[in-house]
């Protein structure tokens, strides 16, 4: 069977002797990732699982399965439960967004307690393709085309996380072969067949339709676009003013003098650093309108009952 992932590359950046978190849902992707890491000598992992409470007894069974998996691997286990459906309703966001926000908050809290900042996640090449298309349809711009990156930074629950996705160049079919070859047990998520979530429609309807229309496998080309965009984003981010996106207040005058492309990049990162969800083109443009005092607009709404306000020459999030 073709080996997947690049263990040598991973070892160079993240030595196997270090302490790391690994997110494990119980599905085949994260189970394959955990097995691959352990086989690669990573024996100081902390297995993390969040029960989203979305599938009743099945969600509880997932948590028990992952706990046993961690125990058999001789690894510590961290878990928590959250009523994601209630959180989504309260904060007026999609269930997928609420689940992601809650999950990263759990990761951040666990990272602080375990005194590490690195977490391995099992996203793969098909996830990258789907995320690029989702962001493209939402008008997220070049940062959205970057989709997921192999290594990225994220502030979660006041913890600075380094997110590592070692399998971003591995396709779902390759993971299936790895799971079969190693006879790995995993949990099936019945919600993956539900076409209500947009991601599932992208996966099961849109991509097959595009492949049929173009009469070719377009996934590789979309994946390549995401990788190139991610590398370019990494470069452009080094050109932004240091730590500007971590500031609670942004001065309007200096920002107004910057090129529009730089304004958009700064505002995108600033909003994301403040955990604002659904940051697309329209949101960024509404915030950019606040930079013009003559425009008569001093406030714009964000998701989750939040908003950006301009006052005394600064913009800030309330």
PDB file of C-alpha atoms in Angstrom:
ATOM      1  CA  UNK A   1       0.000   0.000   0.000  1.00  0.00           C
ATOM      2  CA  UNK A   2       1.196   3.515  -0.789  1.00  0.00           C
ATOM      3  CA  UNK A   3       2.425   5.242   2.354  1.00  0.00           C
ATOM      4  CA  UNK A   4       0.809   8.558   3.097  1.00  0.00           C
ATOM      5  CA  UNK A   5       1.916  11.673   4.868  1.00  0.00           C
ATOM      6  CA  UNK A   6       5.529  12.828   5.149  1.00  0.00           C
ATOM      7  CA  UNK A   7       6.855  11.578   8.518  1.00  0.00           C
ATOM      8  CA  UNK A   8      10.356  12.974   7.958  1.00  0.00           C
ATOM      9  CA  UNK A   9       8.999  16.439   7.254  1.00  0.00           C
ATOM     10  CA  UNK A  10       6.755  16.269  10.315  1.00  0.00           C
ATOM     11  CA  UNK A  11       9.606  15.056  12.558  1.00  0.00           C
ATOM     12  CA  UNK A  12      11.802  17.960  11.446  1.00  0.00           C
ATOM     13  CA  UNK A  13       9.203  20.549  12.399  1.00  0.00           C
ATOM     14  CA  UNK A  14       7.667  18.718  15.368  1.00  0.00           C
ATOM     15  CA  UNK A  15      10.034  16.164  16.959  1.00  0.00           C
ATOM     16  CA  UNK A  16       8.348  12.990  18.169  1.00  0.00           C
ATOM     17  CA  UNK A  17       9.659  13.596  21.691  1.00  0.00           C
ATOM     18  CA  UNK A  18       7.453  16.672  22.125  1.00  0.00           C
ATOM     19  CA  UNK A  19       4.066  16.844  23.817  1.00  0.00           C
ATOM     20  CA  UNK A  20       1.184  17.453  21.437  1.00  0.00           C
ATOM     21  CA  UNK A  21      -2.582  17.312  21.370  1.00  0.00           C
ATOM     22  CA  UNK A  22      -4.370  15.305  18.706  1.00  0.00           C
ATOM     23  CA  UNK A  23      -8.040  15.833  17.885  1.00  0.00           C
ATOM     24  CA  UNK A  24      -9.886  12.528  17.492  1.00  0.00           C
ATOM     25  CA  UNK A  25     -13.577  12.432  16.624  1.00  0.00           C
ATOM     26  CA  UNK A  26     -13.691   8.671  16.228  1.00  0.00           C
ATOM     27  CA  UNK A  27     -14.177   8.850  12.467  1.00  0.00           C
ATOM     28  CA  UNK A  28     -11.830   7.137  10.037  1.00  0.00           C
ATOM     29  CA  UNK A  29      -9.732  10.242   9.271  1.00  0.00           C
ATOM     30  CA  UNK A  30      -8.779  11.059  12.859  1.00  0.00           C
ATOM     31  CA  UNK A  31      -8.400   7.391  13.781  1.00  0.00           C
ATOM     32  CA  UNK A  32      -5.990   6.958  10.854  1.00  0.00           C
ATOM     33  CA  UNK A  33      -4.081  10.083  11.923  1.00  0.00           C
ATOM     34  CA  UNK A  34      -3.724   8.842  15.514  1.00  0.00           C
ATOM     35  CA  UNK A  35      -2.524   5.418  14.380  1.00  0.00           C
ATOM     36  CA  UNK A  36      -0.045   6.975  11.908  1.00  0.00           C
ATOM     37  CA  UNK A  37       1.367   9.303  14.576  1.00  0.00           C
ATOM     38  CA  UNK A  38       1.775   6.514  17.135  1.00  0.00           C
ATOM     39  CA  UNK A  39       3.429   4.306  14.524  1.00  0.00           C
ATOM     40  CA  UNK A  40       5.748   7.214  13.796  1.00  0.00           C
ATOM     41  CA  UNK A  41       6.993   7.337  17.369  1.00  0.00           C
ATOM     42  CA  UNK A  42       4.740  10.065  18.787  1.00  0.00           C
ATOM     43  CA  UNK A  43       4.120   8.569  22.226  1.00  0.00           C
ATOM     44  CA  UNK A  44       3.583  11.803  24.168  1.00  0.00           C
ATOM     45  CA  UNK A  45       0.231  12.687  22.624  1.00  0.00           C
ATOM     46  CA  UNK A  46      -2.910  13.807  24.445  1.00  0.00           C
ATOM     47  CA  UNK A  47      -6.055  12.519  22.729  1.00  0.00           C
ATOM     48  CA  UNK A  48      -8.784  15.195  22.682  1.00  0.00           C
ATOM     49  CA  UNK A  49     -12.460  14.592  21.958  1.00  0.00           C
ATOM     50  CA  UNK A  50     -15.394  17.005  22.196  1.00  0.00           C
ATOM     51  CA  UNK A  51     -18.880  15.533  22.464  1.00  0.00           C
ATOM     52  CA  UNK A  52     -21.022  17.936  20.429  1.00  0.00           C
ATOM     53  CA  UNK A  53     -24.249  16.318  21.721  1.00  0.00           C
ATOM     54  CA  UNK A  54     -25.740  16.457  18.233  1.00  0.00           C
ATOM     55  CA  UNK A  55     -26.495  12.754  17.731  1.00  0.00           C
ATOM     56  CA  UNK A  56     -27.805  11.642  21.113  1.00  0.00           C
ATOM     57  CA  UNK A  57     -26.558   8.212  22.147  1.00  0.00           C
ATOM     58  CA  UNK A  58     -24.311   8.007  19.098  1.00  0.00           C
ATOM     59  CA  UNK A  59     -22.372  11.066  20.279  1.00  0.00           C
ATOM     60  CA  UNK A  60     -21.863   9.478  23.702  1.00  0.00           C
ATOM     61  CA  UNK A  61     -20.812   6.220  22.051  1.00  0.00           C
ATOM     62  CA  UNK A  62     -18.247   8.161  19.965  1.00  0.00           C
ATOM     63  CA  UNK A  63     -16.727   9.582  23.160  1.00  0.00           C
ATOM     64  CA  UNK A  64     -16.511   6.135  24.778  1.00  0.00           C
ATOM     65  CA  UNK A  65     -14.936   4.714  21.628  1.00  0.00           C
ATOM     66  CA  UNK A  66     -12.230   7.394  21.536  1.00  0.00           C
ATOM     67  CA  UNK A  67     -11.547   6.975  25.256  1.00  0.00           C
ATOM     68  CA  UNK A  68     -10.946   3.237  24.748  1.00  0.00           C
ATOM     69  CA  UNK A  69      -8.795   3.985  21.702  1.00  0.00           C
ATOM     70  CA  UNK A  70      -6.614   6.318  23.759  1.00  0.00           C
ATOM     71  CA  UNK A  71      -6.380   3.761  26.556  1.00  0.00           C
ATOM     72  CA  UNK A  72      -5.277   0.987  24.181  1.00  0.00           C
ATOM     73  CA  UNK A  73      -2.614   3.333  22.812  1.00  0.00           C
ATOM     74  CA  UNK A  74      -1.445   4.163  26.345  1.00  0.00           C
ATOM     75  CA  UNK A  75      -2.252   7.848  25.873  1.00  0.00           C
ATOM     76  CA  UNK A  76      -4.016  10.335  28.180  1.00  0.00           C
ATOM     77  CA  UNK A  77      -7.543  11.322  27.212  1.00  0.00           C
ATOM     78  CA  UNK A  78      -9.242  14.718  27.442  1.00  0.00           C
ATOM     79  CA  UNK A  79     -12.930  15.159  26.774  1.00  0.00           C
ATOM     80  CA  UNK A  80     -15.764  17.613  27.282  1.00  0.00           C
ATOM     81  CA  UNK A  81     -19.406  17.946  26.251  1.00  0.00           C
ATOM     82  CA  UNK A  82     -21.244  20.905  24.761  1.00  0.00           C
ATOM     83  CA  UNK A  83     -24.804  21.495  23.574  1.00  0.00           C
ATOM     84  CA  UNK A  84     -23.773  22.816  20.170  1.00  0.00           C
ATOM     85  CA  UNK A  85     -27.348  23.098  18.907  1.00  0.00           C
ATOM     86  CA  UNK A  86     -28.249  25.401  21.810  1.00  0.00           C
ATOM     87  CA  UNK A  87     -25.074  27.443  21.316  1.00  0.00           C
ATOM     88  CA  UNK A  88     -25.877  27.896  17.615  1.00  0.00           C
ATOM     89  CA  UNK A  89     -29.410  29.078  18.408  1.00  0.00           C
ATOM     90  CA  UNK A  90     -28.260  31.449  21.141  1.00  0.00           C
ATOM     91  CA  UNK A  91     -25.476  33.029  19.080  1.00  0.00           C
ATOM     92  CA  UNK A  92     -27.437  32.948  15.793  1.00  0.00           C
ATOM     93  CA  UNK A  93     -24.888  30.965  13.822  1.00  0.00           C
ATOM     94  CA  UNK A  94     -24.921  27.719  11.872  1.00  0.00           C
ATOM     95  CA  UNK A  95     -24.477  24.457  13.743  1.00  0.00           C
ATOM     96  CA  UNK A  96     -21.256  23.801  11.817  1.00  0.00           C
ATOM     97  CA  UNK A  97     -19.839  27.193  12.843  1.00  0.00           C
ATOM     98  CA  UNK A  98     -20.924  26.730  16.464  1.00  0.00           C
ATOM     99  CA  UNK A  99     -19.363  23.256  16.536  1.00  0.00           C
ATOM    100  CA  UNK A 100     -16.069  24.559  15.163  1.00  0.00           C
ATOM    101  CA  UNK A 101     -15.981  27.491  17.588  1.00  0.00           C
ATOM    102  CA  UNK A 102     -16.786  25.280  20.582  1.00  0.00           C
ATOM    103  CA  UNK A 103     -14.306  22.621  19.515  1.00  0.00           C
ATOM    104  CA  UNK A 104     -11.415  25.071  19.234  1.00  0.00           C
ATOM    105  CA  UNK A 105     -12.304  26.618  22.587  1.00  0.00           C
ATOM    106  CA  UNK A 106     -12.017  23.122  24.079  1.00  0.00           C
ATOM    107  CA  UNK A 107      -8.679  22.590  22.319  1.00  0.00           C
ATOM    108  CA  UNK A 108      -7.401  25.930  23.631  1.00  0.00           C
ATOM    109  CA  UNK A 109      -8.430  25.177  27.196  1.00  0.00           C
ATOM    110  CA  UNK A 110      -6.825  21.733  27.010  1.00  0.00           C
ATOM    111  CA  UNK A 111      -3.638  23.173  25.505  1.00  0.00           C
ATOM    112  CA  UNK A 112      -3.238  25.551  28.455  1.00  0.00           C
ATOM    113  CA  UNK A 113      -3.813  22.791  30.997  1.00  0.00           C
ATOM    114  CA  UNK A 114      -1.458  20.363  29.260  1.00  0.00           C
ATOM    115  CA  UNK A 115       1.151  23.086  28.654  1.00  0.00           C
ATOM    116  CA  UNK A 116       1.447  22.667  24.933  1.00  0.00           C
ATOM    117  CA  UNK A 117       0.332  24.776  22.008  1.00  0.00           C
ATOM    118  CA  UNK A 118       0.439  22.279  19.136  1.00  0.00           C
ATOM    119  CA  UNK A 119      -2.507  20.167  18.016  1.00  0.00           C
ATOM    120  CA  UNK A 120      -2.603  17.654  15.173  1.00  0.00           C
ATOM    121  CA  UNK A 121      -5.851  17.444  13.198  1.00  0.00           C
ATOM    122  CA  UNK A 122      -6.934  14.900  10.593  1.00  0.00           C
ATOM    123  CA  UNK A 123      -8.069  17.163   7.744  1.00  0.00           C
ATOM    124  CA  UNK A 124      -7.095  15.735   4.359  1.00  0.00           C
ATOM    125  CA  UNK A 125      -6.913  16.723   0.686  1.00  0.00           C
ATOM    126  CA  UNK A 126     -10.641  16.297   0.023  1.00  0.00           C
ATOM    127  CA  UNK A 127     -11.404  18.541   3.014  1.00  0.00           C
ATOM    128  CA  UNK A 128      -9.113  21.172   1.503  1.00  0.00           C
ATOM    129  CA  UNK A 129     -10.943  21.023  -1.835  1.00  0.00           C
ATOM    130  CA  UNK A 130     -14.365  21.257  -0.198  1.00  0.00           C
ATOM    131  CA  UNK A 131     -13.305  24.172   2.010  1.00  0.00           C
ATOM    132  CA  UNK A 132     -11.910  26.121  -0.951  1.00  0.00           C
ATOM    133  CA  UNK A 133     -15.204  25.753  -2.823  1.00  0.00           C
ATOM    134  CA  UNK A 134     -17.224  26.710   0.256  1.00  0.00           C
ATOM    135  CA  UNK A 135     -15.142  29.852   0.746  1.00  0.00           C
ATOM    136  CA  UNK A 136     -15.210  30.676  -2.968  1.00  0.00           C
ATOM    137  CA  UNK A 137     -19.013  30.540  -3.038  1.00  0.00           C
ATOM    138  CA  UNK A 138     -19.122  32.736   0.071  1.00  0.00           C
ATOM    139  CA  UNK A 139     -16.899  35.369  -1.574  1.00  0.00           C
ATOM    140  CA  UNK A 140     -14.124  35.028   0.984  1.00  0.00           C
ATOM    141  CA  UNK A 141     -11.350  36.330  -1.326  1.00  0.00           C
ATOM    142  CA  UNK A 142      -7.797  35.048  -1.615  1.00  0.00           C
ATOM    143  CA  UNK A 143      -7.544  34.200   2.071  1.00  0.00           C
ATOM    144  CA  UNK A 144     -10.575  31.951   1.595  1.00  0.00           C
ATOM    145  CA  UNK A 145      -8.963  30.292  -1.401  1.00  0.00           C
ATOM    146  CA  UNK A 146      -6.066  29.413   0.899  1.00  0.00           C
ATOM    147  CA  UNK A 147      -8.700  27.378   2.774  1.00  0.00           C
ATOM    148  CA  UNK A 148      -6.799  25.222   5.284  1.00  0.00           C
ATOM    149  CA  UNK A 149      -3.032  25.310   5.686  1.00  0.00           C
ATOM    150  CA  UNK A 150      -0.675  22.581   6.770  1.00  0.00           C
ATOM    151  CA  UNK A 151       0.504  24.756   9.657  1.00  0.00           C
ATOM    152  CA  UNK A 152      -1.510  27.705  10.925  1.00  0.00           C
ATOM    153  CA  UNK A 153      -1.962  29.755  14.072  1.00  0.00           C
ATOM    154  CA  UNK A 154      -5.208  30.359  15.923  1.00  0.00           C
ATOM    155  CA  UNK A 155      -6.117  31.983  19.223  1.00  0.00           C
ATOM    156  CA  UNK A 156      -8.647  29.822  21.055  1.00  0.00           C
ATOM    157  CA  UNK A 157      -9.887  30.399  24.602  1.00  0.00           C
ATOM    158  CA  UNK A 158      -6.942  32.769  25.215  1.00  0.00           C
ATOM    159  CA  UNK A 159      -4.465  30.116  24.052  1.00  0.00           C
ATOM    160  CA  UNK A 160      -2.274  30.518  20.977  1.00  0.00           C
ATOM    161  CA  UNK A 161      -2.652  27.237  19.115  1.00  0.00           C
ATOM    162  CA  UNK A 162      -0.403  25.933  16.361  1.00  0.00           C
ATOM    163  CA  UNK A 163      -2.650  23.777  14.196  1.00  0.00           C
ATOM    164  CA  UNK A 164      -0.872  21.061  12.225  1.00  0.00           C
ATOM    165  CA  UNK A 165      -2.621  19.086   9.486  1.00  0.00           C
ATOM    166  CA  UNK A 166      -0.127  16.414   8.387  1.00  0.00           C
ATOM    167  CA  UNK A 167      -2.562  14.713   5.980  1.00  0.00           C
ATOM    168  CA  UNK A 168      -3.515  17.678   3.786  1.00  0.00           C
ATOM    169  CA  UNK A 169      -1.876  16.002   0.788  1.00  0.00           C
ATOM    170  CA  UNK A 170      -3.609  12.669   1.428  1.00  0.00           C
ATOM    171  CA  UNK A 171      -6.868  11.845  -0.347  1.00  0.00           C
ATOM    172  CA  UNK A 172      -9.880  10.197   1.246  1.00  0.00           C
ATOM    173  CA  UNK A 173      -9.350   7.069  -0.860  1.00  0.00           C
ATOM    174  CA  UNK A 174      -5.806   6.717   0.464  1.00  0.00           C
ATOM    175  CA  UNK A 175      -7.055   7.013   4.025  1.00  0.00           C
ATOM    176  CA  UNK A 176      -9.642   4.311   3.340  1.00  0.00           C
ATOM    177  CA  UNK A 177      -6.866   2.010   2.091  1.00  0.00           C
ATOM    178  CA  UNK A 178      -4.748   2.762   5.165  1.00  0.00           C
ATOM    179  CA  UNK A 179      -7.648   1.993   7.490  1.00  0.00           C
ATOM    180  CA  UNK A 180      -8.372  -1.305   5.739  1.00  0.00           C
ATOM    181  CA  UNK A 181      -4.725  -2.342   5.571  1.00  0.00           C
ATOM    182  CA  UNK A 182      -4.262  -1.737   9.305  1.00  0.00           C
ATOM    183  CA  UNK A 183      -7.705  -3.077  10.230  1.00  0.00           C
ATOM    184  CA  UNK A 184      -8.582   0.049  12.175  1.00  0.00           C
ATOM    185  CA  UNK A 185     -11.972   0.297  13.831  1.00  0.00           C
ATOM    186  CA  UNK A 186     -13.735   3.653  13.603  1.00  0.00           C
ATOM    187  CA  UNK A 187     -17.126   5.241  14.123  1.00  0.00           C
ATOM    188  CA  UNK A 188     -19.426   6.057  11.209  1.00  0.00           C
ATOM    189  CA  UNK A 189     -21.144   9.455  11.383  1.00  0.00           C
ATOM    190  CA  UNK A 190     -24.590   9.106   9.834  1.00  0.00           C
ATOM    191  CA  UNK A 191     -24.851  12.898   9.536  1.00  0.00           C
ATOM    192  CA  UNK A 192     -22.307  12.764   6.687  1.00  0.00           C
ATOM    193  CA  UNK A 193     -25.129  11.548   4.425  1.00  0.00           C
ATOM    194  CA  UNK A 194     -27.409  14.433   5.434  1.00  0.00           C
ATOM    195  CA  UNK A 195     -27.551  16.951   2.578  1.00  0.00           C
ATOM    196  CA  UNK A 196     -28.738  19.809   4.788  1.00  0.00           C
ATOM    197  CA  UNK A 197     -25.212  21.011   5.682  1.00  0.00           C
ATOM    198  CA  UNK A 198     -23.693  22.913   2.784  1.00  0.00           C
ATOM    199  CA  UNK A 199     -20.400  21.014   3.032  1.00  0.00           C
ATOM    200  CA  UNK A 200     -22.170  17.708   2.474  1.00  0.00           C
ATOM    201  CA  UNK A 201     -23.905  19.113  -0.603  1.00  0.00           C
ATOM    202  CA  UNK A 202     -20.543  20.319  -1.922  1.00  0.00           C
ATOM    203  CA  UNK A 203     -19.079  16.842  -1.351  1.00  0.00           C
ATOM    204  CA  UNK A 204     -21.923  14.726  -2.655  1.00  0.00           C
ATOM    205  CA  UNK A 205     -23.561  16.898  -5.296  1.00  0.00           C
ATOM    206  CA  UNK A 206     -21.417  19.808  -6.492  1.00  0.00           C
ATOM    207  CA  UNK A 207     -18.012  18.137  -6.904  1.00  0.00           C
ATOM    208  CA  UNK A 208     -19.405  15.023  -8.682  1.00  0.00           C
ATOM    209  CA  UNK A 209     -21.419  17.344 -10.966  1.00  0.00           C
ATOM    210  CA  UNK A 210     -18.321  19.384 -11.824  1.00  0.00           C
ATOM    211  CA  UNK A 211     -16.319  16.223 -12.501  1.00  0.00           C
ATOM    212  CA  UNK A 212     -19.056  14.915 -14.786  1.00  0.00           C
ATOM    213  CA  UNK A 213     -19.396  18.269 -16.575  1.00  0.00           C
ATOM    214  CA  UNK A 214     -15.654  18.701 -17.157  1.00  0.00           C
ATOM    215  CA  UNK A 215     -15.139  14.958 -17.751  1.00  0.00           C
ATOM    216  CA  UNK A 216     -12.041  14.914 -15.583  1.00  0.00           C
ATOM    217  CA  UNK A 217     -10.914  14.682 -11.983  1.00  0.00           C
ATOM    218  CA  UNK A 218     -10.867  18.349 -11.001  1.00  0.00           C
ATOM    219  CA  UNK A 219     -10.025  17.757  -7.337  1.00  0.00           C
ATOM    220  CA  UNK A 220      -6.274  17.746  -7.917  1.00  0.00           C
ATOM    221  CA  UNK A 221      -6.400  21.122  -9.696  1.00  0.00           C
ATOM    222  CA  UNK A 222      -8.552  22.677  -6.967  1.00  0.00           C
ATOM    223  CA  UNK A 223      -6.223  21.238  -4.320  1.00  0.00           C
ATOM    224  CA  UNK A 224      -3.216  22.737  -6.127  1.00  0.00           C
ATOM    225  CA  UNK A 225      -4.908  26.144  -6.214  1.00  0.00           C
ATOM    226  CA  UNK A 226      -5.514  25.997  -2.460  1.00  0.00           C
ATOM    227  CA  UNK A 227      -1.893  25.046  -1.766  1.00  0.00           C
ATOM    228  CA  UNK A 228      -0.540  27.885  -3.926  1.00  0.00           C
ATOM    229  CA  UNK A 229      -2.950  30.374  -2.334  1.00  0.00           C
ATOM    230  CA  UNK A 230      -1.913  29.205   1.125  1.00  0.00           C
ATOM    231  CA  UNK A 231       1.779  29.677   0.391  1.00  0.00           C
ATOM    232  CA  UNK A 232       1.107  33.162  -0.979  1.00  0.00           C
ATOM    233  CA  UNK A 233      -0.991  34.063   2.047  1.00  0.00           C
ATOM    234  CA  UNK A 234       1.837  32.969   4.323  1.00  0.00           C
ATOM    235  CA  UNK A 235       4.143  35.353   2.467  1.00  0.00           C
ATOM    236  CA  UNK A 236       1.779  38.331   2.422  1.00  0.00           C
ATOM    237  CA  UNK A 237       1.038  37.947   6.117  1.00  0.00           C
ATOM    238  CA  UNK A 238       4.725  38.544   6.859  1.00  0.00           C
ATOM    239  CA  UNK A 239       4.351  41.982   5.256  1.00  0.00           C
ATOM    240  CA  UNK A 240       1.560  43.144   7.578  1.00  0.00           C
ATOM    241  CA  UNK A 241       2.390  45.412  10.529  1.00  0.00           C
ATOM    242  CA  UNK A 242       3.516  43.307  13.479  1.00  0.00           C
ATOM    243  CA  UNK A 243       0.781  42.270  15.946  1.00  0.00           C
ATOM    244  CA  UNK A 244      -1.735  44.701  14.451  1.00  0.00           C
ATOM    245  CA  UNK A 245      -4.393  42.007  14.228  1.00  0.00           C
ATOM    246  CA  UNK A 246      -4.176  41.323  17.977  1.00  0.00           C
ATOM    247  CA  UNK A 247      -4.998  44.895  18.972  1.00  0.00           C
ATOM    248  CA  UNK A 248      -8.462  45.563  20.463  1.00  0.00           C
ATOM    249  CA  UNK A 249      -8.498  49.010  18.832  1.00  0.00           C
ATOM    250  CA  UNK A 250      -7.450  49.877  15.282  1.00  0.00           C
ATOM    251  CA  UNK A 251      -6.573  53.495  14.480  1.00  0.00           C
ATOM    252  CA  UNK A 252      -8.639  54.717  11.533  1.00  0.00           C
ATOM    253  CA  UNK A 253      -6.251  57.264  10.005  1.00  0.00           C
ATOM    254  CA  UNK A 254      -3.218  54.967   9.441  1.00  0.00           C
ATOM    255  CA  UNK A 255      -5.497  52.250   8.102  1.00  0.00           C
ATOM    256  CA  UNK A 256      -7.180  54.634   5.637  1.00  0.00           C
ATOM    257  CA  UNK A 257      -3.810  55.503   4.107  1.00  0.00           C
ATOM    258  CA  UNK A 258      -3.019  51.866   3.313  1.00  0.00           C
ATOM    259  CA  UNK A 259      -3.860  50.245  -0.058  1.00  0.00           C
ATOM    260  CA  UNK A 260      -7.300  48.653  -0.175  1.00  0.00           C
ATOM    261  CA  UNK A 261      -5.785  45.169  -0.500  1.00  0.00           C
ATOM    262  CA  UNK A 262      -3.827  45.714   2.729  1.00  0.00           C
ATOM    263  CA  UNK A 263      -6.902  47.104   4.498  1.00  0.00           C
ATOM    264  CA  UNK A 264      -8.859  44.002   3.601  1.00  0.00           C
ATOM    265  CA  UNK A 265      -6.136  41.633   4.771  1.00  0.00           C
ATOM    266  CA  UNK A 266      -5.727  43.450   8.086  1.00  0.00           C
ATOM    267  CA  UNK A 267      -9.454  43.618   8.730  1.00  0.00           C
ATOM    268  CA  UNK A 268      -9.914  39.959   7.819  1.00  0.00           C
ATOM    269  CA  UNK A 269      -7.218  38.846  10.245  1.00  0.00           C
ATOM    270  CA  UNK A 270      -8.380  41.282  12.912  1.00  0.00           C
ATOM    271  CA  UNK A 271     -11.949  39.985  12.771  1.00  0.00           C
ATOM    272  CA  UNK A 272     -10.848  36.342  12.732  1.00  0.00           C
ATOM    273  CA  UNK A 273      -8.501  36.944  15.678  1.00  0.00           C
ATOM    274  CA  UNK A 274     -11.547  38.209  17.589  1.00  0.00           C
ATOM    275  CA  UNK A 275     -13.389  34.953  16.740  1.00  0.00           C
ATOM    276  CA  UNK A 276     -15.882  36.661  14.434  1.00  0.00           C
ATOM    277  CA  UNK A 277     -17.568  33.992  12.302  1.00  0.00           C
ATOM    278  CA  UNK A 278     -18.555  34.100   8.624  1.00  0.00           C
ATOM    279  CA  UNK A 279     -16.010  36.777   7.714  1.00  0.00           C
ATOM    280  CA  UNK A 280     -16.652  37.227   3.998  1.00  0.00           C
ATOM    281  CA  UNK A 281     -16.326  40.029   1.473  1.00  0.00           C
ATOM    282  CA  UNK A 282     -19.518  41.835   2.505  1.00  0.00           C
ATOM    283  CA  UNK A 283     -18.557  41.891   6.181  1.00  0.00           C
ATOM    284  CA  UNK A 284     -15.096  43.248   5.439  1.00  0.00           C
ATOM    285  CA  UNK A 285     -16.476  45.920   3.114  1.00  0.00           C
ATOM    286  CA  UNK A 286     -18.994  47.058   5.736  1.00  0.00           C
ATOM    287  CA  UNK A 287     -16.183  47.390   8.256  1.00  0.00           C
ATOM    288  CA  UNK A 288     -14.085  49.272   5.686  1.00  0.00           C
ATOM    289  CA  UNK A 289     -16.904  51.801   5.349  1.00  0.00           C
ATOM    290  CA  UNK A 290     -16.280  52.738   8.972  1.00  0.00           C
ATOM    291  CA  UNK A 291     -12.845  54.031   7.988  1.00  0.00           C
ATOM    292  CA  UNK A 292     -14.475  56.995   6.211  1.00  0.00           C
ATOM    293  CA  UNK A 293     -15.757  59.477   8.828  1.00  0.00           C
ATOM    294  CA  UNK A 294     -17.608  61.351   6.087  1.00  0.00           C
ATOM    295  CA  UNK A 295     -19.614  58.262   5.237  1.00  0.00           C
ATOM    296  CA  UNK A 296     -22.026  58.742   8.115  1.00  0.00           C
ATOM    297  CA  UNK A 297     -21.710  55.125   9.258  1.00  0.00           C
ATOM    298  CA  UNK A 298     -20.258  54.537  12.724  1.00  0.00           C
ATOM    299  CA  UNK A 299     -21.442  50.989  13.434  1.00  0.00           C
ATOM    300  CA  UNK A 300     -21.956  47.718  11.562  1.00  0.00           C
ATOM    301  CA  UNK A 301     -23.366  44.432  12.795  1.00  0.00           C
ATOM    302  CA  UNK A 302     -21.511  41.131  12.935  1.00  0.00           C
ATOM    303  CA  UNK A 303     -22.685  37.585  13.506  1.00  0.00           C
ATOM    304  CA  UNK A 304     -23.258  36.384  17.046  1.00  0.00           C
ATOM    305  CA  UNK A 305     -24.925  39.626  18.227  1.00  0.00           C
ATOM    306  CA  UNK A 306     -21.663  41.571  17.938  1.00  0.00           C
ATOM    307  CA  UNK A 307     -20.749  44.687  16.016  1.00  0.00           C
ATOM    308  CA  UNK A 308     -17.860  46.949  15.035  1.00  0.00           C
ATOM    309  CA  UNK A 309     -18.059  50.584  16.118  1.00  0.00           C
ATOM    310  CA  UNK A 310     -16.014  53.695  15.232  1.00  0.00           C
ATOM    311  CA  UNK A 311     -15.393  56.175  18.000  1.00  0.00           C
ATOM    312  CA  UNK A 312     -12.665  58.778  18.692  1.00  0.00           C
ATOM    313  CA  UNK A 313     -10.641  57.796  15.643  1.00  0.00           C
ATOM    314  CA  UNK A 314     -10.625  54.051  16.320  1.00  0.00           C
ATOM    315  CA  UNK A 315     -12.683  51.000  15.419  1.00  0.00           C
ATOM    316  CA  UNK A 316     -13.344  48.225  17.917  1.00  0.00           C
ATOM    317  CA  UNK A 317     -15.560  45.175  18.382  1.00  0.00           C
ATOM    318  CA  UNK A 318     -18.345  45.111  20.959  1.00  0.00           C
TER     319      UNK A 318
END
